[in-house]
Amino acid sequence: MSSCSLVGRSLGRLSSSLQELNLDDCKLLRPESLGRLAAACPQLRLLSISRCSRLEGCCAPIIMTMLELQVLRWRDCPSLATLTATPPQTALLHLDLAESRGVDDADVVQVAAAFPNLRRLNLSLCRSISDLTPLSSLVHLRELDASYMDQVDSAALVDMACALPALERLSLIGCSVDSNDVARFSGRPLRFLDLSHCPLVDNDGVLALARQHDPQRHLEIVVGGTAVDAESLSKDLEIAASHLQFQTYTNCIKSDAMLISLVSNAVLSYLRFDQRFIIDDYDWWDEDDFESDEDYWVDDDDDMIEQHLDLYDEELEACQ
């Protein structure tokens, strides 16, 4: 459900059984209106309030009163500092704060403390953040997008990621990580690592992962826009990781256990994470479904997104 006209007292008249609500870009939405929503809809499981310019950090505690909320998308969020006065909200599993220039290091501390059961977290383009260390306490976190975070020290970022025991998907698009940082992920349970447009990543980082990779696990690495040289990498893999039996294609180098994508995923990774938040005819709050590794998609009429998805499908077919 999405409508900018649902503001003020009208939010308090919504059905108490409502479970999903999208209020993105609602310029009239105020903190008091959000309070009425929380009181009227105790079963709300999914809420999207991105780019609601009149919402302020003071409404963060209202979010904490939504005890059934499992998915929150709040892009361009002003701040979460006022979470300190509230107990943890243990139901929230997916949090998207991308593009939030007002979110800083203090907010990262609050996120880690307030939402201890997070499975997916998107902090891409949160350029006021310089320290992600507090996230190491999120022992259930399976997916993290830390793309385009210019101020975060790469070594500290890798330290934090390696401390997350459940982490399977990590996006570091446009970050300052280098091949030495990448090599530290060897032996970790990652299934997806996006290094698109990380200019300091070269063949050495990929080779370090391949040498120690367990052929019983599948790992996809995206290295489009890096310093990786596909031709020399293909030859080096034959020697350094012969146990994986790689084959070379136009846009990727792959084996049964490892896929090295040579195509930049910079736009698509950002869009794909966003698409997972709002799903038609899909039960997001079934705990069994969260264990699935499948990607679920929602129809989107935006021509730009459709063009990117079509291009991505073509690139994937080239790797088959």
XYZ file of C-alpha atoms in Angstrom:
320
model
C 0.000 0.000 0.000
C 1.471 3.367 -0.952
C -0.048 6.836 -0.834
C 1.213 10.270 0.146
C -2.352 11.240 1.001
C -2.371 8.905 4.017
C -1.138 11.434 6.548
C -2.155 12.902 9.861
C -5.139 11.361 11.517
C -5.929 9.178 8.505
C -2.990 6.878 9.379
C -4.658 6.207 12.708
C -7.699 4.835 10.909
C -5.890 2.117 8.974
C -6.845 -1.494 9.573
C -5.301 -3.067 12.659
C -4.504 -6.129 10.537
C -2.359 -4.167 8.027
C 1.027 -5.834 7.562
C 2.781 -3.926 4.750
C 2.906 -0.172 4.115
C 4.975 1.921 1.696
C 5.038 5.667 2.397
C 8.151 6.521 0.374
C 8.474 10.186 -0.679
C 5.529 11.259 1.445
C 6.555 14.860 2.142
C 3.653 15.426 4.569
C 4.477 12.563 6.902
C 5.410 13.816 10.385
C 6.583 12.031 13.558
C 3.165 12.357 15.208
C 1.567 10.681 12.184
C 3.992 7.799 12.530
C 2.976 7.475 16.159
C -0.676 7.107 15.139
C 0.354 4.449 12.631
C 2.224 2.464 15.285
C -0.814 2.512 17.580
C -3.310 1.648 14.842
C -1.356 -1.157 13.136
C 0.229 -3.431 15.766
C 0.714 -6.233 13.203
C 2.771 -4.153 10.762
C 5.659 -6.280 9.451
C 7.043 -4.172 6.588
C 7.375 -0.370 6.539
C 9.053 1.833 3.952
C 9.451 5.543 4.793
C 12.350 6.574 2.542
C 12.840 10.234 1.672
C 10.040 11.458 3.938
C 11.658 14.854 4.466
C 9.620 15.903 7.524
C 10.526 12.866 9.574
C 13.209 13.584 12.143
C 15.486 11.490 14.304
C 13.083 11.955 17.212
C 10.674 9.494 15.604
C 13.174 6.615 15.866
C 11.751 5.506 19.249
C 8.348 5.182 17.586
C 9.830 2.565 15.282
C 10.938 0.656 18.365
C 7.324 0.374 19.538
C 6.431 -1.572 16.363
C 7.185 -4.905 17.984
C 6.218 -7.048 14.960
C 8.172 -4.999 12.402
C 10.629 -7.179 10.505
C 11.525 -5.079 7.452
C 12.289 -1.344 7.612
C 13.425 0.728 4.666
C 14.329 4.263 5.707
C 16.595 5.703 3.049
C 17.717 9.291 3.551
C 17.192 8.773 7.267
C 18.126 11.881 9.342
C 19.465 10.065 12.420
C 18.861 7.160 14.778
C 20.605 8.639 17.826
C 17.424 8.722 19.934
C 17.279 4.929 20.003
C 19.399 5.007 23.159
C 16.414 5.415 25.454
C 14.638 2.285 24.246
C 15.109 -1.479 24.760
C 16.164 -3.643 21.769
C 13.626 -4.426 19.045
C 14.341 -8.085 18.424
C 11.909 -8.712 15.553
C 13.621 -6.536 12.925
C 15.530 -8.651 10.394
C 16.052 -6.346 7.414
C 17.154 -2.696 7.669
C 17.876 -0.407 4.716
C 19.401 2.999 5.551
C 21.082 3.631 2.185
C 21.728 7.226 1.082
C 21.380 8.499 4.649
C 23.792 11.408 4.935
C 22.626 12.099 8.488
C 23.524 8.628 9.739
C 26.956 8.630 11.411
C 29.143 6.580 13.746
C 26.860 7.167 16.730
C 23.952 5.770 14.735
C 25.931 2.616 13.883
C 26.362 1.995 17.605
C 22.614 2.400 18.100
C 21.724 0.084 15.205
C 23.916 -2.695 16.602
C 22.387 -2.331 20.062
C 18.771 -1.752 19.032
C 18.417 -4.488 16.391
C 20.506 -7.482 17.545
C 18.793 -10.010 15.252
C 19.405 -8.258 11.936
C 19.943 -10.554 8.942
C 20.350 -7.905 6.220
C 21.720 -4.383 6.537
C 22.205 -1.793 3.800
C 24.416 1.196 4.662
C 25.558 1.987 1.122
C 26.224 5.658 0.417
C 26.111 6.536 4.136
C 29.191 8.705 3.773
C 29.118 10.235 7.258
C 30.070 6.856 8.754
C 33.753 6.208 9.462
C 33.563 3.248 11.848
C 31.589 0.023 11.366
C 33.265 -1.869 14.222
C 30.100 -1.980 16.393
C 28.419 -4.158 13.762
C 30.671 -7.060 14.761
C 28.152 -7.835 17.525
C 25.468 -8.747 14.953
C 26.037 -12.491 15.071
C 23.014 -13.277 12.857
C 23.881 -10.831 10.056
C 23.982 -12.649 6.719
C 24.123 -9.766 4.247
C 25.853 -6.389 4.468
C 26.075 -3.652 1.854
C 28.828 -1.185 2.759
C 29.304 0.200 -0.753
C 30.593 3.721 -1.413
C 31.534 4.335 2.221
C 34.506 6.601 1.582
C 35.406 7.365 5.198
C 35.667 3.783 6.495
C 39.184 2.406 6.954
C 39.507 -0.691 4.768
C 41.456 -2.777 7.303
C 38.910 -2.030 10.038
C 36.093 -2.838 7.635
C 37.571 -6.257 6.858
C 38.199 -6.891 10.568
C 34.528 -6.260 11.260
C 33.320 -8.410 8.361
C 35.564 -11.321 9.370
C 34.128 -11.124 12.890
C 30.583 -11.789 11.632
C 30.134 -15.576 11.890
C 26.986 -15.780 9.721
C 27.980 -13.323 6.970
C 27.406 -14.792 3.495
C 26.952 -11.772 1.215
C 29.146 -8.658 1.305
C 29.061 -5.702 -1.089
C 32.023 -3.308 -1.020
C 31.448 -1.477 -4.301
C 33.648 1.591 -4.692
C 35.503 1.039 -1.401
C 39.242 1.401 -0.724
C 39.906 -2.296 -0.030
C 42.976 -3.773 -1.729
C 44.130 -7.281 -2.573
C 45.651 -7.804 0.870
C 42.274 -7.028 2.405
C 40.530 -9.416 0.020
C 42.974 -12.212 0.842
C 41.861 -12.057 4.473
C 38.455 -13.422 3.456
C 40.080 -16.767 2.627
C 38.344 -19.549 4.500
C 35.379 -17.384 5.472
C 31.837 -18.695 4.753
C 31.150 -15.993 2.144
C 28.987 -16.942 -0.822
C 28.990 -13.552 -2.557
C 31.605 -10.774 -2.551
C 31.113 -7.679 -4.698
C 34.315 -5.714 -5.299
C 33.095 -3.727 -8.307
C 35.055 -0.502 -8.821
C 37.553 -1.187 -6.053
C 40.621 0.034 -8.012
C 43.172 -1.385 -5.562
C 41.989 -4.972 -6.062
C 44.061 -6.943 -8.582
C 44.767 -10.560 -9.514
C 46.598 -11.295 -6.259
C 43.466 -10.860 -4.150
C 41.385 -13.171 -6.323
C 44.150 -15.779 -6.480
C 44.466 -15.764 -2.687
C 40.775 -16.620 -2.360
C 40.896 -19.277 -5.067
C 43.952 -21.071 -3.636
C 42.231 -21.788 -0.324
C 38.680 -22.131 -1.558
C 36.781 -25.234 -0.486
C 35.343 -26.876 -3.641
C 32.322 -27.960 -1.595
C 31.206 -24.331 -1.174
C 30.055 -21.907 -3.864
C 31.487 -18.396 -3.997
C 30.709 -15.612 -6.464
C 33.137 -12.679 -6.736
C 32.402 -9.572 -8.808
C 35.542 -7.745 -9.966
C 34.281 -5.512 -12.797
C 35.973 -2.106 -12.693
C 38.975 -3.312 -10.656
C 42.632 -3.782 -11.616
C 42.061 -7.495 -12.288
C 43.451 -8.597 -15.648
C 41.225 -11.359 -16.976
C 43.707 -12.912 -19.389
C 46.548 -13.306 -16.912
C 44.164 -14.282 -14.119
C 42.789 -17.144 -16.169
C 46.296 -18.524 -16.714
C 47.319 -18.057 -13.080
C 44.203 -19.850 -11.836
C 45.107 -22.934 -13.847
C 48.261 -23.187 -11.757
C 47.299 -21.716 -8.376
C 43.829 -23.253 -8.134
C 43.882 -26.270 -10.399
C 41.660 -28.162 -7.949
C 38.747 -25.907 -8.958
C 39.044 -26.581 -12.720
C 38.171 -23.111 -14.012
C 36.892 -22.357 -17.493
C 37.085 -18.927 -19.130
C 34.145 -17.162 -20.803
C 33.654 -13.690 -22.252
C 32.420 -12.055 -19.055
C 33.467 -14.483 -16.353
C 35.801 -17.222 -15.187
C 33.949 -20.061 -13.507
C 34.071 -23.509 -12.024
C 31.474 -25.571 -10.222
C 32.507 -23.997 -6.914
C 33.509 -20.460 -7.845
C 32.304 -17.742 -10.226
C 34.496 -14.711 -10.929
C 32.347 -12.141 -12.685
C 34.304 -9.655 -14.790
C 31.279 -7.408 -15.282
C 30.681 -4.417 -13.018
C 27.726 -4.896 -10.702
C 27.797 -1.340 -9.347
C 24.258 -0.328 -10.283
C 22.611 -3.716 -10.201
C 23.783 -4.747 -6.726
C 22.334 -1.544 -5.330
C 19.003 -2.113 -7.058
C 18.803 -5.817 -6.218
C 19.162 -5.203 -2.485
C 16.359 -2.641 -2.709
C 14.077 -5.019 -4.593
C 14.185 -7.626 -1.823
C 12.288 -5.398 0.578
C 8.865 -5.235 -1.074
C 7.538 -8.481 -2.496
C 4.125 -9.217 -3.984
C 2.412 -12.403 -2.767
C 5.335 -13.496 -0.628
C 5.321 -14.154 3.091
C 8.345 -12.191 4.294
C 7.851 -13.018 7.927
C 7.907 -16.807 7.640
C 11.127 -17.691 9.449
C 11.669 -20.756 7.251
C 11.679 -18.576 4.147
C 14.509 -16.439 5.520
C 16.765 -19.468 5.310
C 16.287 -19.664 1.542
C 19.134 -18.543 -0.683
C 16.871 -17.596 -3.567
C 16.418 -13.997 -4.708
C 12.820 -12.850 -4.917
C 11.867 -10.078 -7.281
C 9.045 -7.584 -7.527
C 7.694 -6.151 -10.766
C 8.878 -2.583 -11.244
C 7.649 -0.195 -13.924
C 10.716 2.005 -13.843
C 12.197 1.831 -17.346
C 15.741 2.444 -16.111
C 15.636 -0.503 -13.723
C 14.152 -2.765 -16.382
C 16.926 -1.824 -18.810
C 19.602 -2.638 -16.251
C 17.973 -5.954 -15.399
C 17.742 -6.920 -19.068
C 21.434 -6.119 -19.501
C 22.313 -8.139 -16.413
C 20.391 -11.154 -17.734
C 22.333 -10.966 -20.994
C 25.633 -10.835 -19.100
C 24.673 -13.845 -17.021
C 23.746 -15.833 -20.130
C 27.255 -15.201 -21.464
C 28.608 -17.007 -18.401
C 26.501 -20.141 -18.874
